[in-house]
PDB file of C-alpha atoms in Angstrom:
ATOM      1  CA  UNK A   1      -7.625   1.712  17.459  1.00  0.00           C
ATOM      2  CA  UNK A   2      -6.111   3.843  14.728  1.00  0.00           C
ATOM      3  CA  UNK A   3      -2.929   4.572  12.820  1.00  0.00           C
ATOM      4  CA  UNK A   4      -0.774   7.547  13.905  1.00  0.00           C
ATOM      5  CA  UNK A   5      -2.746  10.732  13.282  1.00  0.00           C
ATOM      6  CA  UNK A   6      -0.077  12.225  11.027  1.00  0.00           C
ATOM      7  CA  UNK A   7      -0.933   9.662   8.338  1.00  0.00           C
ATOM      8  CA  UNK A   8      -4.647  10.366   8.612  1.00  0.00           C
ATOM      9  CA  UNK A   9      -3.773  14.013   8.019  1.00  0.00           C
ATOM     10  CA  UNK A  10      -1.215  13.723   5.210  1.00  0.00           C
ATOM     11  CA  UNK A  11      -3.044  11.013   3.246  1.00  0.00           C
ATOM     12  CA  UNK A  12      -6.631  12.086   3.903  1.00  0.00           C
ATOM     13  CA  UNK A  13      -7.127  13.007   0.224  1.00  0.00           C
ATOM     14  CA  UNK A  14      -5.535   9.822  -1.134  1.00  0.00           C
ATOM     15  CA  UNK A  15      -7.573   7.049  -2.683  1.00  0.00           C
ATOM     16  CA  UNK A  16      -4.495   4.813  -2.946  1.00  0.00           C
ATOM     17  CA  UNK A  17      -2.025   4.828  -0.052  1.00  0.00           C
ATOM     18  CA  UNK A  18       1.035   3.652  -1.947  1.00  0.00           C
ATOM     19  CA  UNK A  19       2.873   4.600  -5.186  1.00  0.00           C
ATOM     20  CA  UNK A  20       0.702   2.520  -7.521  1.00  0.00           C
ATOM     21  CA  UNK A  21      -1.537   4.631  -9.770  1.00  0.00           C
ATOM     22  CA  UNK A  22      -5.159   3.906 -10.732  1.00  0.00           C
ATOM     23  CA  UNK A  23      -3.921   2.824 -14.156  1.00  0.00           C
ATOM     24  CA  UNK A  24      -1.402   0.403 -12.697  1.00  0.00           C
ATOM     25  CA  UNK A  25      -4.028  -0.923 -10.295  1.00  0.00           C
ATOM     26  CA  UNK A  26      -6.238  -1.664 -13.280  1.00  0.00           C
ATOM     27  CA  UNK A  27      -3.315  -3.353 -15.060  1.00  0.00           C
ATOM     28  CA  UNK A  28      -2.760  -5.531 -12.001  1.00  0.00           C
ATOM     29  CA  UNK A  29      -6.397  -6.586 -11.843  1.00  0.00           C
ATOM     30  CA  UNK A  30      -6.363  -7.525 -15.530  1.00  0.00           C
ATOM     31  CA  UNK A  31      -3.013  -9.311 -15.200  1.00  0.00           C
ATOM     32  CA  UNK A  32      -4.382 -11.567 -12.468  1.00  0.00           C
ATOM     33  CA  UNK A  33      -7.176 -12.727 -14.825  1.00  0.00           C
ATOM     34  CA  UNK A  34      -9.736 -12.285 -12.089  1.00  0.00           C
ATOM     35  CA  UNK A  35     -12.970 -14.184 -12.534  1.00  0.00           C
ATOM     36  CA  UNK A  36     -16.354 -12.900 -11.403  1.00  0.00           C
ATOM     37  CA  UNK A  37     -17.146 -14.079  -7.904  1.00  0.00           C
ATOM     38  CA  UNK A  38     -13.513 -14.474  -6.835  1.00  0.00           C
ATOM     39  CA  UNK A  39     -13.198 -13.744  -3.113  1.00  0.00           C
ATOM     40  CA  UNK A  40     -10.425 -11.297  -2.183  1.00  0.00           C
ATOM     41  CA  UNK A  41      -9.036 -10.556   1.275  1.00  0.00           C
ATOM     42  CA  UNK A  42      -7.121  -7.285   1.618  1.00  0.00           C
ATOM     43  CA  UNK A  43      -5.191  -6.758   4.859  1.00  0.00           C
ATOM     44  CA  UNK A  44      -4.361  -3.086   5.269  1.00  0.00           C
ATOM     45  CA  UNK A  45      -6.987  -2.071   2.725  1.00  0.00           C
ATOM     46  CA  UNK A  46      -6.659   1.690   3.180  1.00  0.00           C
ATOM     47  CA  UNK A  47      -9.399   3.620   1.403  1.00  0.00           C
ATOM     48  CA  UNK A  48     -10.529   0.530  -0.485  1.00  0.00           C
ATOM     49  CA  UNK A  49      -9.673   1.495  -4.047  1.00  0.00           C
ATOM     50  CA  UNK A  50      -8.342  -1.943  -5.019  1.00  0.00           C
ATOM     51  CA  UNK A  51     -11.354  -3.901  -3.811  1.00  0.00           C
ATOM     52  CA  UNK A  52     -13.890  -1.343  -5.023  1.00  0.00           C
ATOM     53  CA  UNK A  53     -12.527  -0.958  -8.560  1.00  0.00           C
ATOM     54  CA  UNK A  54     -11.948  -4.692  -8.978  1.00  0.00           C
ATOM     55  CA  UNK A  55     -15.501  -5.381  -7.812  1.00  0.00           C
ATOM     56  CA  UNK A  56     -16.724  -2.902 -10.431  1.00  0.00           C
ATOM     57  CA  UNK A  57     -14.448  -4.075 -13.238  1.00  0.00           C
ATOM     58  CA  UNK A  58     -14.148  -7.819 -12.576  1.00  0.00           C
ATOM     59  CA  UNK A  59     -17.080  -8.753 -10.352  1.00  0.00           C
ATOM     60  CA  UNK A  60     -14.980  -9.901  -7.418  1.00  0.00           C
ATOM     61  CA  UNK A  61     -16.265  -9.924  -3.855  1.00  0.00           C
ATOM     62  CA  UNK A  62     -14.046  -8.968  -0.970  1.00  0.00           C
ATOM     63  CA  UNK A  63     -13.270  -7.935   2.554  1.00  0.00           C
ATOM     64  CA  UNK A  64     -10.820  -5.225   3.568  1.00  0.00           C
ATOM     65  CA  UNK A  65      -9.463  -4.574   7.042  1.00  0.00           C
ATOM     66  CA  UNK A  66      -7.626  -1.417   8.077  1.00  0.00           C
ATOM     67  CA  UNK A  67      -6.634   0.244  11.355  1.00  0.00           C
ATOM     68  CA  UNK A  68      -7.459   3.755  10.115  1.00  0.00           C
ATOM     69  CA  UNK A  69     -11.004   4.724  11.023  1.00  0.00           C
ATOM     70  CA  UNK A  70     -10.879   7.544   8.458  1.00  0.00           C
ATOM     71  CA  UNK A  71      -9.652   5.355   5.606  1.00  0.00           C
ATOM     72  CA  UNK A  72     -12.218   2.655   6.411  1.00  0.00           C
ATOM     73  CA  UNK A  73     -15.044   5.184   6.256  1.00  0.00           C
ATOM     74  CA  UNK A  74     -13.659   6.496   2.962  1.00  0.00           C
ATOM     75  CA  UNK A  75     -13.591   2.926   1.621  1.00  0.00           C
ATOM     76  CA  UNK A  76     -17.241   2.410   2.533  1.00  0.00           C
ATOM     77  CA  UNK A  77     -18.196   5.633   0.773  1.00  0.00           C
ATOM     78  CA  UNK A  78     -16.183   4.629  -2.293  1.00  0.00           C
ATOM     79  CA  UNK A  79     -18.031   1.308  -2.453  1.00  0.00           C
ATOM     80  CA  UNK A  80     -21.340   3.163  -2.481  1.00  0.00           C
ATOM     81  CA  UNK A  81     -20.052   5.633  -5.081  1.00  0.00           C
ATOM     82  CA  UNK A  82     -19.035   2.801  -7.437  1.00  0.00           C
ATOM     83  CA  UNK A  83     -22.184   0.771  -6.788  1.00  0.00           C
ATOM     84  CA  UNK A  84     -20.391  -2.212  -5.242  1.00  0.00           C
ATOM     85  CA  UNK A  85     -21.368  -1.908  -1.575  1.00  0.00           C
ATOM     86  CA  UNK A  86     -23.182  -5.251  -1.839  1.00  0.00           C
ATOM     87  CA  UNK A  87     -19.959  -6.984  -2.937  1.00  0.00           C
ATOM     88  CA  UNK A  88     -17.252  -5.536  -0.705  1.00  0.00           C
ATOM     89  CA  UNK A  89     -17.072  -5.119   3.067  1.00  0.00           C
ATOM     90  CA  UNK A  90     -14.682  -2.893   4.976  1.00  0.00           C
ATOM     91  CA  UNK A  91     -13.842  -3.461   8.628  1.00  0.00           C
ATOM     92  CA  UNK A  92     -12.117  -1.028  10.963  1.00  0.00           C
ATOM     93  CA  UNK A  93      -9.728  -3.249  12.872  1.00  0.00           C
ATOM     94  CA  UNK A  94      -6.273  -4.716  13.275  1.00  0.00           C
ATOM     95  CA  UNK A  95      -5.329  -6.853  10.272  1.00  0.00           C
ATOM     96  CA  UNK A  96      -2.445  -8.500  12.148  1.00  0.00           C
ATOM     97  CA  UNK A  97      -3.225 -12.167  12.607  1.00  0.00           C
ATOM     98  CA  UNK A  98      -6.485 -12.014  10.651  1.00  0.00           C
ATOM     99  CA  UNK A  99      -7.475 -15.228   8.874  1.00  0.00           C
ATOM    100  CA  UNK A 100     -10.549 -15.409   6.639  1.00  0.00           C
ATOM    101  CA  UNK A 101     -13.407 -17.620   7.802  1.00  0.00           C
ATOM    102  CA  UNK A 102     -13.838 -18.822   4.226  1.00  0.00           C
ATOM    103  CA  UNK A 103     -10.831 -19.452   1.948  1.00  0.00           C
ATOM    104  CA  UNK A 104     -10.206 -16.792  -0.694  1.00  0.00           C
ATOM    105  CA  UNK A 105      -8.902 -16.769  -4.244  1.00  0.00           C
ATOM    106  CA  UNK A 106      -6.674 -13.739  -3.635  1.00  0.00           C
ATOM    107  CA  UNK A 107      -5.098 -12.889  -0.283  1.00  0.00           C
ATOM    108  CA  UNK A 108      -3.413  -9.484  -0.350  1.00  0.00           C
ATOM    109  CA  UNK A 109      -1.302  -7.191   1.767  1.00  0.00           C
ATOM    110  CA  UNK A 110      -0.308  -4.322  -0.468  1.00  0.00           C
ATOM    111  CA  UNK A 111       2.107  -2.066   1.362  1.00  0.00           C
ATOM    112  CA  UNK A 112       1.564  -3.102   4.984  1.00  0.00           C
ATOM    113  CA  UNK A 113       3.802  -6.110   5.572  1.00  0.00           C
ATOM    114  CA  UNK A 114       4.675  -4.705   8.982  1.00  0.00           C
ATOM    115  CA  UNK A 115       1.428  -6.314  10.193  1.00  0.00           C
ATOM    116  CA  UNK A 116       3.233  -9.655  10.422  1.00  0.00           C
ATOM    117  CA  UNK A 117       6.819  -8.544  10.945  1.00  0.00           C
ATOM    118  CA  UNK A 118       7.849  -8.339   7.296  1.00  0.00           C
ATOM    119  CA  UNK A 119       7.421 -10.154   4.013  1.00  0.00           C
ATOM    120  CA  UNK A 120       7.978 -13.698   5.256  1.00  0.00           C
ATOM    121  CA  UNK A 121       5.560 -13.389   8.156  1.00  0.00           C
ATOM    122  CA  UNK A 122       2.943 -11.701   5.986  1.00  0.00           C
ATOM    123  CA  UNK A 123       3.153 -14.371   3.299  1.00  0.00           C
ATOM    124  CA  UNK A 124       2.726 -17.018   6.014  1.00  0.00           C
ATOM    125  CA  UNK A 125      -0.297 -15.173   7.407  1.00  0.00           C
ATOM    126  CA  UNK A 126      -1.960 -14.722   4.020  1.00  0.00           C
ATOM    127  CA  UNK A 127      -1.400 -18.370   3.133  1.00  0.00           C
ATOM    128  CA  UNK A 128      -3.739 -19.346   5.965  1.00  0.00           C
ATOM    129  CA  UNK A 129      -6.645 -17.692   4.128  1.00  0.00           C
ATOM    130  CA  UNK A 130      -5.777 -18.934   0.630  1.00  0.00           C
ATOM    131  CA  UNK A 131      -7.697 -21.617  -1.239  1.00  0.00           C
ATOM    132  CA  UNK A 132      -5.934 -24.168  -3.413  1.00  0.00           C
ATOM    133  CA  UNK A 133      -4.829 -22.516  -6.648  1.00  0.00           C
ATOM    134  CA  UNK A 134      -5.163 -19.034  -5.160  1.00  0.00           C
ATOM    135  CA  UNK A 135      -2.784 -16.076  -5.396  1.00  0.00           C
ATOM    136  CA  UNK A 136      -1.033 -14.072  -2.703  1.00  0.00           C
ATOM    137  CA  UNK A 137      -0.370 -10.380  -3.398  1.00  0.00           C
ATOM    138  CA  UNK A 138       2.454  -8.590  -1.630  1.00  0.00           C
ATOM    139  CA  UNK A 139       3.191  -4.884  -2.067  1.00  0.00           C
ATOM    140  CA  UNK A 140       6.721  -4.033  -0.980  1.00  0.00           C
ATOM    141  CA  UNK A 141       9.508  -1.502  -1.521  1.00  0.00           C
ATOM    142  CA  UNK A 142      12.895  -2.453  -2.972  1.00  0.00           C
ATOM    143  CA  UNK A 143      16.112  -0.596  -3.700  1.00  0.00           C
ATOM    144  CA  UNK A 144      16.324   0.752  -7.236  1.00  0.00           C
ATOM    145  CA  UNK A 145      19.944   1.406  -6.367  1.00  0.00           C
ATOM    146  CA  UNK A 146      21.526   0.365  -3.097  1.00  0.00           C
ATOM    147  CA  UNK A 147      22.382   3.415  -0.989  1.00  0.00           C
ATOM    148  CA  UNK A 148      26.090   3.996  -0.449  1.00  0.00           C
ATOM    149  CA  UNK A 149      25.548   4.996   3.178  1.00  0.00           C
ATOM    150  CA  UNK A 150      23.107   4.372   5.995  1.00  0.00           C
ATOM    151  CA  UNK A 151      22.365   8.097   5.985  1.00  0.00           C
ATOM    152  CA  UNK A 152      20.974   7.837   2.467  1.00  0.00           C
ATOM    153  CA  UNK A 153      18.810   4.892   3.530  1.00  0.00           C
ATOM    154  CA  UNK A 154      17.441   6.955   6.407  1.00  0.00           C
ATOM    155  CA  UNK A 155      16.755   9.752   3.930  1.00  0.00           C
ATOM    156  CA  UNK A 156      14.431   7.254   2.227  1.00  0.00           C
ATOM    157  CA  UNK A 157      12.715   6.809   5.625  1.00  0.00           C
ATOM    158  CA  UNK A 158      14.236   3.361   6.072  1.00  0.00           C
ATOM    159  CA  UNK A 159      15.884   2.539   9.376  1.00  0.00           C
ATOM    160  CA  UNK A 160      18.830   0.878   7.594  1.00  0.00           C
ATOM    161  CA  UNK A 161      19.996  -0.346   4.173  1.00  0.00           C
ATOM    162  CA  UNK A 162      19.058  -3.853   5.307  1.00  0.00           C
ATOM    163  CA  UNK A 163      15.358  -2.892   5.505  1.00  0.00           C
ATOM    164  CA  UNK A 164      14.921  -3.544   1.780  1.00  0.00           C
ATOM    165  CA  UNK A 165      16.348  -5.791  -0.929  1.00  0.00           C
ATOM    166  CA  UNK A 166      17.131  -5.101  -4.564  1.00  0.00           C
ATOM    167  CA  UNK A 167      14.455  -6.223  -7.010  1.00  0.00           C
ATOM    168  CA  UNK A 168      16.311  -9.415  -8.050  1.00  0.00           C
ATOM    169  CA  UNK A 169      16.946 -10.303  -4.424  1.00  0.00           C
ATOM    170  CA  UNK A 170      13.337  -9.610  -3.455  1.00  0.00           C
ATOM    171  CA  UNK A 171      12.103 -11.860  -6.262  1.00  0.00           C
ATOM    172  CA  UNK A 172      14.557 -14.558  -5.192  1.00  0.00           C
ATOM    173  CA  UNK A 173      13.356 -14.280  -1.599  1.00  0.00           C
ATOM    174  CA  UNK A 174       9.865 -15.324  -2.631  1.00  0.00           C
ATOM    175  CA  UNK A 175      11.349 -18.472  -4.117  1.00  0.00           C
ATOM    176  CA  UNK A 176      13.202 -19.167  -0.886  1.00  0.00           C
ATOM    177  CA  UNK A 177       9.815 -19.034   0.877  1.00  0.00           C
ATOM    178  CA  UNK A 178       8.499 -21.708  -1.492  1.00  0.00           C
ATOM    179  CA  UNK A 179       6.530 -19.549  -3.919  1.00  0.00           C
ATOM    180  CA  UNK A 180       6.533 -18.916  -7.645  1.00  0.00           C
ATOM    181  CA  UNK A 181       6.351 -15.276  -8.725  1.00  0.00           C
ATOM    182  CA  UNK A 182       3.592 -15.368 -11.335  1.00  0.00           C
ATOM    183  CA  UNK A 183       3.075 -11.627 -11.974  1.00  0.00           C
ATOM    184  CA  UNK A 184       4.318  -8.236 -10.904  1.00  0.00           C
ATOM    185  CA  UNK A 185       3.330  -4.628 -11.484  1.00  0.00           C
ATOM    186  CA  UNK A 186       5.931  -2.036 -10.537  1.00  0.00           C
ATOM    187  CA  UNK A 187       5.343   1.572  -9.594  1.00  0.00           C
ATOM    188  CA  UNK A 188       7.311   4.187 -11.519  1.00  0.00           C
ATOM    189  CA  UNK A 189       8.547   7.629 -10.572  1.00  0.00           C
ATOM    190  CA  UNK A 190       5.307   9.218 -11.737  1.00  0.00           C
ATOM    191  CA  UNK A 191       3.484   6.949  -9.311  1.00  0.00           C
ATOM    192  CA  UNK A 192       5.825   7.981  -6.524  1.00  0.00           C
ATOM    193  CA  UNK A 193       5.192  11.622  -7.407  1.00  0.00           C
ATOM    194  CA  UNK A 194       1.443  11.173  -7.181  1.00  0.00           C
ATOM    195  CA  UNK A 195       1.690   9.392  -3.847  1.00  0.00           C
ATOM    196  CA  UNK A 196       4.182  11.757  -2.220  1.00  0.00           C
ATOM    197  CA  UNK A 197       3.490  15.126  -3.830  1.00  0.00           C
ATOM    198  CA  UNK A 198      -0.247  14.850  -3.233  1.00  0.00           C
ATOM    199  CA  UNK A 199       0.488  14.982   0.492  1.00  0.00           C
ATOM    200  CA  UNK A 200       1.956  18.459   0.205  1.00  0.00           C
ATOM    201  CA  UNK A 201      -1.216  20.196  -0.927  1.00  0.00           C
ATOM    202  CA  UNK A 202      -3.176  18.221   1.665  1.00  0.00           C
ATOM    203  CA  UNK A 203      -0.820  19.415   4.395  1.00  0.00           C
ATOM    204  CA  UNK A 204      -0.993  23.026   3.204  1.00  0.00           C
ATOM    205  CA  UNK A 205      -4.796  23.017   3.130  1.00  0.00           C
ATOM    206  CA  UNK A 206      -4.912  21.344   6.551  1.00  0.00           C
ATOM    207  CA  UNK A 207      -2.602  23.980   8.034  1.00  0.00           C
ATOM    208  CA  UNK A 208      -4.769  26.758   6.653  1.00  0.00           C
ATOM    209  CA  UNK A 209      -7.850  25.372   8.397  1.00  0.00           C
ATOM    210  CA  UNK A 210      -6.172  24.027  11.562  1.00  0.00           C
ATOM    211  CA  UNK A 211      -3.552  26.627  12.559  1.00  0.00           C
ATOM    212  CA  UNK A 212      -4.015  26.057  16.291  1.00  0.00           C
ATOM    213  CA  UNK A 213      -4.108  22.267  16.228  1.00  0.00           C
ATOM    214  CA  UNK A 214      -1.548  20.463  18.370  1.00  0.00           C
ATOM    215  CA  UNK A 215      -0.201  18.753  15.236  1.00  0.00           C
ATOM    216  CA  UNK A 216       0.299  22.006  13.320  1.00  0.00           C
ATOM    217  CA  UNK A 217       3.993  22.356  14.154  1.00  0.00           C
ATOM    218  CA  UNK A 218       4.771  18.806  12.985  1.00  0.00           C
ATOM    219  CA  UNK A 219       2.736  19.195   9.814  1.00  0.00           C
ATOM    220  CA  UNK A 220       4.456  22.526   9.037  1.00  0.00           C
ATOM    221  CA  UNK A 221       7.880  20.924   9.526  1.00  0.00           C
ATOM    222  CA  UNK A 222       6.970  18.092   7.170  1.00  0.00           C
ATOM    223  CA  UNK A 223       5.596  20.411   4.510  1.00  0.00           C
ATOM    224  CA  UNK A 224       8.830  22.437   4.671  1.00  0.00           C
ATOM    225  CA  UNK A 225      11.199  19.475   4.421  1.00  0.00           C
ATOM    226  CA  UNK A 226       9.392  16.760   2.475  1.00  0.00           C
ATOM    227  CA  UNK A 227       9.667  18.019  -1.129  1.00  0.00           C
ATOM    228  CA  UNK A 228      13.467  18.207  -0.993  1.00  0.00           C
ATOM    229  CA  UNK A 229      13.871  15.001   1.036  1.00  0.00           C
ATOM    230  CA  UNK A 230      11.647  13.078  -1.360  1.00  0.00           C
ATOM    231  CA  UNK A 231      13.379  14.385  -4.493  1.00  0.00           C
ATOM    232  CA  UNK A 232      16.855  13.717  -3.111  1.00  0.00           C
ATOM    233  CA  UNK A 233      16.252  10.279  -1.670  1.00  0.00           C
ATOM    234  CA  UNK A 234      13.037   8.282  -2.117  1.00  0.00           C
ATOM    235  CA  UNK A 235      12.467   9.245  -5.753  1.00  0.00           C
ATOM    236  CA  UNK A 236      15.965   8.205  -6.773  1.00  0.00           C
ATOM    237  CA  UNK A 237      16.656   5.173  -4.621  1.00  0.00           C
ATOM    238  CA  UNK A 238      13.411   3.410  -3.746  1.00  0.00           C
ATOM    239  CA  UNK A 239      11.226   1.266  -5.963  1.00  0.00           C
ATOM    240  CA  UNK A 240       7.902  -0.321  -5.117  1.00  0.00           C
ATOM    241  CA  UNK A 241       5.867  -3.109  -6.601  1.00  0.00           C
ATOM    242  CA  UNK A 242       3.039  -5.574  -6.178  1.00  0.00           C
ATOM    243  CA  UNK A 243       4.074  -9.212  -6.562  1.00  0.00           C
ATOM    244  CA  UNK A 244       1.728 -12.133  -7.239  1.00  0.00           C
ATOM    245  CA  UNK A 245       2.773 -15.424  -5.688  1.00  0.00           C
ATOM    246  CA  UNK A 246       1.541 -19.009  -5.877  1.00  0.00           C
ATOM    247  CA  UNK A 247       2.782 -21.862  -3.661  1.00  0.00           C
ATOM    248  CA  UNK A 248       5.189 -24.241  -5.377  1.00  0.00           C
ATOM    249  CA  UNK A 249       4.313 -27.911  -5.599  1.00  0.00           C
TER     250      UNK A 249
END
């Protein structure tokens, strides 16, 4: 079980596998007013930076699940590096359908809502692990400006304009699902730069050391095209944020 190899190659040097920066991740943790001992479930936990830094800074405990064997091993090493390996656990596995054995105070899926078929399905899945008074975290893209054509949407690596909503419509959609939006932290263009541009040096270094690998041609093509594609499309049209939700009553 693993994610497509291209992602393990291009994001192998990333600690955070989305456009949020370490500073914004810290802002989010503070904004949630996390209490020591709060249990956090992170579906699609990547290299574990959220759980590890929040365990260090706020004393939370947590479990992360991710399909990438590489990212899961990186998360375990990060926990040791930050001295929180006794508080956070990382599991290599499929997060789709996972429900915590013990209810959690924060149930998160930050940038991997495909695990349950989109935002609505992921919110429904996370709710099954949430204790009363807990918070769901959803990380999701939105249109900063709606593309004029489907070609522009595909330039942002969407399949269609309908893949994403505008920010007001995304916020409204949470209400339609029966949730209050109680916090949000939005990535900015600098965050997008750090997420996307960091891949380019990783790809270049990988090509230098793996010239005969079967993936070399694909990686070379991406390194050639990605800077221009990103600058022309994703950077201008696509936003991204983490949204904190609580069930309405």
